[in-house]
Amino acid sequence: MYQFLFRVSPKLEIQNTPKLLKETTAMGKLDIHWRSNMGEKGRLQTSSLQRTIPGSGDIKLTVKSMQSTVDLEQSVDIKFQITNCSERKMDLRIELLNSKPCGILWTGISGRQLGTLEANKSIVLNYTFVPIKPGLQSVSGIRIVDVFLKKTHEYDNIAHIFVK
């Protein structure tokens, strides 16, 4: 007996359009055909599949690239994308927090103005951090502030890195 796990992901043109990604819930039906060892045909068709929309809020932060394994106290470059999922333009500021329990220290300027991000648009940022504890460390401490609304979006545990 075999068990299979399927992961369904949206087409690239939908992935790159935050508005479409937010609105699309219907995924269609899963139709599975097979033959047994004796040559008998089998078929299973599911009812229409619906996906739940993750609550990303007004701002979505995704990691685009980062090493998975590094040496202790060696700088690590991380590239992440910030997407404005709202229907209005936003004036943003990024803050990087270094705290003792966290196993990484951010380098660079915290409190940097990112400027205006138009509705349903994205920007890609490059930052650097230094891991200060060995083992599996969580990338945390990113705060994006909507300057107009004075609302802070907190991003912790956005990725993990193994430190040797």
PDB file of C-alpha atoms in Angstrom:
ATOM      1  CA  MET A   1       0.000   0.000   0.000  1.00  0.00           C
ATOM      2  CA  TYR A   2       1.291   3.460  -0.885  1.00  0.00           C
ATOM      3  CA  GLN A   3       0.391   6.874   0.437  1.00  0.00           C
ATOM      4  CA  PHE A   4       0.944  10.007  -1.607  1.00  0.00           C
ATOM      5  CA  LEU A   5       1.048  13.623  -0.520  1.00  0.00           C
ATOM      6  CA  PHE A   6       0.275  16.298  -3.083  1.00  0.00           C
ATOM      7  CA  ARG A   7       1.070  19.982  -2.879  1.00  0.00           C
ATOM      8  CA  VAL A   8      -0.927  22.253  -5.136  1.00  0.00           C
ATOM      9  CA  SER A   9       0.485  25.687  -5.910  1.00  0.00           C
ATOM     10  CA  PRO A  10      -0.856  28.480  -8.132  1.00  0.00           C
ATOM     11  CA  LYS A  11       0.410  29.190 -11.623  1.00  0.00           C
ATOM     12  CA  LEU A  12       3.284  31.681 -11.876  1.00  0.00           C
ATOM     13  CA  GLU A  13       1.128  34.442 -13.392  1.00  0.00           C
ATOM     14  CA  ILE A  14      -1.235  34.221 -10.390  1.00  0.00           C
ATOM     15  CA  GLN A  15       1.638  34.003  -7.863  1.00  0.00           C
ATOM     16  CA  ASN A  16       3.100  37.266  -9.150  1.00  0.00           C
ATOM     17  CA  THR A  17      -0.215  39.146  -8.923  1.00  0.00           C
ATOM     18  CA  PRO A  18      -1.096  39.655  -5.237  1.00  0.00           C
ATOM     19  CA  LYS A  19      -4.655  40.804  -5.991  1.00  0.00           C
ATOM     20  CA  LEU A  20      -5.439  37.666  -8.040  1.00  0.00           C
ATOM     21  CA  LEU A  21      -3.769  35.432  -5.452  1.00  0.00           C
ATOM     22  CA  LYS A  22      -5.919  36.958  -2.723  1.00  0.00           C
ATOM     23  CA  GLU A  23      -9.178  36.449  -4.659  1.00  0.00           C
ATOM     24  CA  THR A  24      -8.643  32.946  -6.095  1.00  0.00           C
ATOM     25  CA  THR A  25     -10.108  30.197  -3.902  1.00  0.00           C
ATOM     26  CA  ALA A  26     -11.477  27.553  -6.305  1.00  0.00           C
ATOM     27  CA  MET A  27      -8.881  24.973  -7.354  1.00  0.00           C
ATOM     28  CA  GLY A  28     -11.007  22.473  -9.273  1.00  0.00           C
ATOM     29  CA  LYS A  29     -11.269  18.710  -8.760  1.00  0.00           C
ATOM     30  CA  LEU A  30      -8.626  16.052  -8.205  1.00  0.00           C
ATOM     31  CA  ASP A  31      -9.118  13.103 -10.563  1.00  0.00           C
ATOM     32  CA  ILE A  32      -6.997  10.003  -9.824  1.00  0.00           C
ATOM     33  CA  HIS A  33      -6.866   6.868 -12.022  1.00  0.00           C
ATOM     34  CA  TRP A  34      -4.944   3.654 -11.306  1.00  0.00           C
ATOM     35  CA  ARG A  35      -4.674  -0.055 -12.088  1.00  0.00           C
ATOM     36  CA  SER A  36      -4.339  -2.768  -9.486  1.00  0.00           C
ATOM     37  CA  ASN A  37      -1.861  -5.673  -9.682  1.00  0.00           C
ATOM     38  CA  MET A  38      -4.616  -7.749 -11.276  1.00  0.00           C
ATOM     39  CA  GLY A  39      -5.219  -5.128 -13.998  1.00  0.00           C
ATOM     40  CA  GLU A  40      -8.459  -3.806 -12.555  1.00  0.00           C
ATOM     41  CA  LYS A  41      -9.096  -0.103 -13.108  1.00  0.00           C
ATOM     42  CA  GLY A  42      -9.761   2.257 -10.235  1.00  0.00           C
ATOM     43  CA  ARG A  43     -10.788   5.884 -10.129  1.00  0.00           C
ATOM     44  CA  LEU A  44     -11.330   8.550  -7.495  1.00  0.00           C
ATOM     45  CA  GLN A  45     -12.658  12.025  -8.112  1.00  0.00           C
ATOM     46  CA  THR A  46     -12.937  14.574  -5.322  1.00  0.00           C
ATOM     47  CA  SER A  47     -15.568  17.211  -5.000  1.00  0.00           C
ATOM     48  CA  SER A  48     -14.510  20.749  -5.914  1.00  0.00           C
ATOM     49  CA  LEU A  49     -11.454  21.767  -3.852  1.00  0.00           C
ATOM     50  CA  GLN A  50     -11.338  25.165  -2.142  1.00  0.00           C
ATOM     51  CA  ARG A  51      -8.271  26.721  -0.614  1.00  0.00           C
ATOM     52  CA  THR A  52      -8.164  28.873   2.477  1.00  0.00           C
ATOM     53  CA  ILE A  53      -6.595  32.260   1.943  1.00  0.00           C
ATOM     54  CA  PRO A  54      -3.746  32.967   4.350  1.00  0.00           C
ATOM     55  CA  GLY A  55      -4.238  36.187   6.244  1.00  0.00           C
ATOM     56  CA  SER A  56      -1.222  38.101   5.053  1.00  0.00           C
ATOM     57  CA  GLY A  57      -2.711  41.449   5.988  1.00  0.00           C
ATOM     58  CA  ASP A  58      -1.660  44.651   4.275  1.00  0.00           C
ATOM     59  CA  ILE A  59       2.021  43.740   3.952  1.00  0.00           C
ATOM     60  CA  LYS A  60       3.518  40.396   2.992  1.00  0.00           C
ATOM     61  CA  LEU A  61       7.186  39.602   3.621  1.00  0.00           C
ATOM     62  CA  THR A  62       8.793  36.615   1.870  1.00  0.00           C
ATOM     63  CA  VAL A  63      12.399  35.405   1.844  1.00  0.00           C
ATOM     64  CA  LYS A  64      13.721  35.217  -1.720  1.00  0.00           C
ATOM     65  CA  SER A  65      17.211  33.860  -1.015  1.00  0.00           C
ATOM     66  CA  MET A  66      19.419  32.943   1.914  1.00  0.00           C
ATOM     67  CA  GLN A  67      22.015  30.286   2.681  1.00  0.00           C
ATOM     68  CA  SER A  68      20.723  27.302   4.644  1.00  0.00           C
ATOM     69  CA  THR A  69      23.993  26.470   6.479  1.00  0.00           C
ATOM     70  CA  VAL A  70      26.708  28.894   7.647  1.00  0.00           C
ATOM     71  CA  ASP A  71      29.673  29.090   9.994  1.00  0.00           C
ATOM     72  CA  LEU A  72      29.400  30.804  13.373  1.00  0.00           C
ATOM     73  CA  GLU A  73      30.053  34.581  13.272  1.00  0.00           C
ATOM     74  CA  GLN A  74      30.226  34.705   9.459  1.00  0.00           C
ATOM     75  CA  SER A  75      27.990  37.300   7.797  1.00  0.00           C
ATOM     76  CA  VAL A  76      24.927  36.039   5.930  1.00  0.00           C
ATOM     77  CA  ASP A  77      23.179  37.877   3.105  1.00  0.00           C
ATOM     78  CA  ILE A  78      19.404  37.616   2.954  1.00  0.00           C
ATOM     79  CA  LYS A  79      17.145  38.883   0.195  1.00  0.00           C
ATOM     80  CA  PHE A  80      13.478  39.376   0.952  1.00  0.00           C
ATOM     81  CA  GLN A  81      10.508  40.837  -0.827  1.00  0.00           C
ATOM     82  CA  ILE A  82       7.947  43.180   0.683  1.00  0.00           C
ATOM     83  CA  THR A  83       4.572  43.252  -1.072  1.00  0.00           C
ATOM     84  CA  ASN A  84       1.847  45.830  -0.515  1.00  0.00           C
ATOM     85  CA  CYS A  85      -1.332  43.710  -0.506  1.00  0.00           C
ATOM     86  CA  SER A  86      -3.619  46.659   0.238  1.00  0.00           C
ATOM     87  CA  GLU A  87      -5.551  48.853  -2.163  1.00  0.00           C
ATOM     88  CA  ARG A  88      -3.676  52.027  -1.186  1.00  0.00           C
ATOM     89  CA  LYS A  89      -0.103  53.227  -1.492  1.00  0.00           C
ATOM     90  CA  MET A  90       1.958  52.945   1.691  1.00  0.00           C
ATOM     91  CA  ASP A  91       4.871  54.930   3.071  1.00  0.00           C
ATOM     92  CA  LEU A  92       7.087  52.324   4.783  1.00  0.00           C
ATOM     93  CA  ARG A  93      10.007  52.187   7.197  1.00  0.00           C
ATOM     94  CA  ILE A  94      11.974  49.067   8.161  1.00  0.00           C
ATOM     95  CA  GLU A  95      13.336  48.415  11.638  1.00  0.00           C
ATOM     96  CA  LEU A  96      15.692  45.563  12.545  1.00  0.00           C
ATOM     97  CA  LEU A  97      15.696  44.457  16.184  1.00  0.00           C
ATOM     98  CA  ASN A  98      18.600  42.689  17.853  1.00  0.00           C
ATOM     99  CA  SER A  99      17.584  40.871  21.031  1.00  0.00           C
ATOM    100  CA  LYS A 100      19.609  38.638  23.356  1.00  0.00           C
ATOM    101  CA  PRO A 101      17.531  35.434  23.048  1.00  0.00           C
ATOM    102  CA  CYS A 102      17.758  35.588  19.263  1.00  0.00           C
ATOM    103  CA  GLY A 103      20.775  33.820  17.779  1.00  0.00           C
ATOM    104  CA  ILE A 104      21.440  36.459  15.107  1.00  0.00           C
ATOM    105  CA  LEU A 105      22.495  40.110  15.021  1.00  0.00           C
ATOM    106  CA  TRP A 106      21.379  42.381  12.184  1.00  0.00           C
ATOM    107  CA  THR A 107      23.959  44.674  10.593  1.00  0.00           C
ATOM    108  CA  GLY A 108      23.179  47.854   8.707  1.00  0.00           C
ATOM    109  CA  ILE A 109      20.794  50.737   9.248  1.00  0.00           C
ATOM    110  CA  SER A 110      17.614  50.206  11.232  1.00  0.00           C
ATOM    111  CA  GLY A 111      14.805  52.724  10.843  1.00  0.00           C
ATOM    112  CA  ARG A 112      15.514  53.198   7.137  1.00  0.00           C
ATOM    113  CA  GLN A 113      12.748  54.816   5.092  1.00  0.00           C
ATOM    114  CA  LEU A 114      11.706  52.551   2.212  1.00  0.00           C
ATOM    115  CA  GLY A 115       9.654  55.239   0.522  1.00  0.00           C
ATOM    116  CA  THR A 116       6.236  54.866  -1.058  1.00  0.00           C
ATOM    117  CA  LEU A 117       5.124  51.425  -2.179  1.00  0.00           C
ATOM    118  CA  GLU A 118       2.206  51.490  -4.599  1.00  0.00           C
ATOM    119  CA  ALA A 119      -0.824  49.208  -4.126  1.00  0.00           C
ATOM    120  CA  ASN A 120      -0.180  45.577  -5.167  1.00  0.00           C
ATOM    121  CA  LYS A 121       3.503  46.264  -5.875  1.00  0.00           C
ATOM    122  CA  SER A 122       6.672  44.792  -4.364  1.00  0.00           C
ATOM    123  CA  ILE A 123      10.230  45.779  -3.521  1.00  0.00           C
ATOM    124  CA  VAL A 124      13.214  43.519  -2.944  1.00  0.00           C
ATOM    125  CA  LEU A 125      15.650  44.324  -0.117  1.00  0.00           C
ATOM    126  CA  ASN A 126      19.098  42.951   0.708  1.00  0.00           C
ATOM    127  CA  TYR A 127      20.275  42.826   4.317  1.00  0.00           C
ATOM    128  CA  THR A 128      23.026  41.108   6.285  1.00  0.00           C
ATOM    129  CA  PHE A 129      23.076  39.441   9.687  1.00  0.00           C
ATOM    130  CA  VAL A 130      25.672  37.608  11.766  1.00  0.00           C
ATOM    131  CA  PRO A 131      24.769  34.375  13.613  1.00  0.00           C
ATOM    132  CA  ILE A 132      26.126  34.427  17.185  1.00  0.00           C
ATOM    133  CA  LYS A 133      24.892  31.043  18.462  1.00  0.00           C
ATOM    134  CA  PRO A 134      25.452  27.573  16.976  1.00  0.00           C
ATOM    135  CA  GLY A 135      22.555  25.303  16.029  1.00  0.00           C
ATOM    136  CA  LEU A 136      19.279  25.988  14.241  1.00  0.00           C
ATOM    137  CA  GLN A 137      18.571  29.712  14.485  1.00  0.00           C
ATOM    138  CA  SER A 138      15.429  31.626  13.638  1.00  0.00           C
ATOM    139  CA  VAL A 139      15.585  34.751  11.491  1.00  0.00           C
ATOM    140  CA  SER A 140      13.523  37.269  13.463  1.00  0.00           C
ATOM    141  CA  GLY A 141      13.287  40.891  14.481  1.00  0.00           C
ATOM    142  CA  ILE A 142      11.994  42.540  11.321  1.00  0.00           C
ATOM    143  CA  ARG A 143       9.470  45.335  11.800  1.00  0.00           C
ATOM    144  CA  ILE A 144       7.834  47.190   8.924  1.00  0.00           C
ATOM    145  CA  VAL A 145       6.079  50.394   9.906  1.00  0.00           C
ATOM    146  CA  ASP A 146       3.282  51.987   7.900  1.00  0.00           C
ATOM    147  CA  VAL A 147       4.257  55.604   8.568  1.00  0.00           C
ATOM    148  CA  PHE A 148       0.864  57.058   7.612  1.00  0.00           C
ATOM    149  CA  LEU A 149      -1.208  54.785   9.899  1.00  0.00           C
ATOM    150  CA  LYS A 150       1.597  54.404  12.462  1.00  0.00           C
ATOM    151  CA  LYS A 151       0.979  50.634  12.364  1.00  0.00           C
ATOM    152  CA  THR A 152       3.852  48.209  12.982  1.00  0.00           C
ATOM    153  CA  HIS A 153       3.888  44.816  11.238  1.00  0.00           C
ATOM    154  CA  GLU A 154       6.062  42.303  13.120  1.00  0.00           C
ATOM    155  CA  TYR A 155       7.864  39.493  11.316  1.00  0.00           C
ATOM    156  CA  ASP A 156       9.520  36.836  13.449  1.00  0.00           C
ATOM    157  CA  ASN A 157      10.536  33.294  12.501  1.00  0.00           C
ATOM    158  CA  ILE A 158      10.482  34.120   8.788  1.00  0.00           C
ATOM    159  CA  ALA A 159      13.242  31.579   8.070  1.00  0.00           C
ATOM    160  CA  HIS A 160      15.669  29.226   9.781  1.00  0.00           C
ATOM    161  CA  ILE A 161      19.405  28.791   9.308  1.00  0.00           C
ATOM    162  CA  PHE A 162      21.755  26.106  10.618  1.00  0.00           C
ATOM    163  CA  VAL A 163      24.896  27.565  12.207  1.00  0.00           C
ATOM    164  CA  LYS A 164      27.994  25.323  12.477  1.00  0.00           C
TER     165      LYS A 164
END
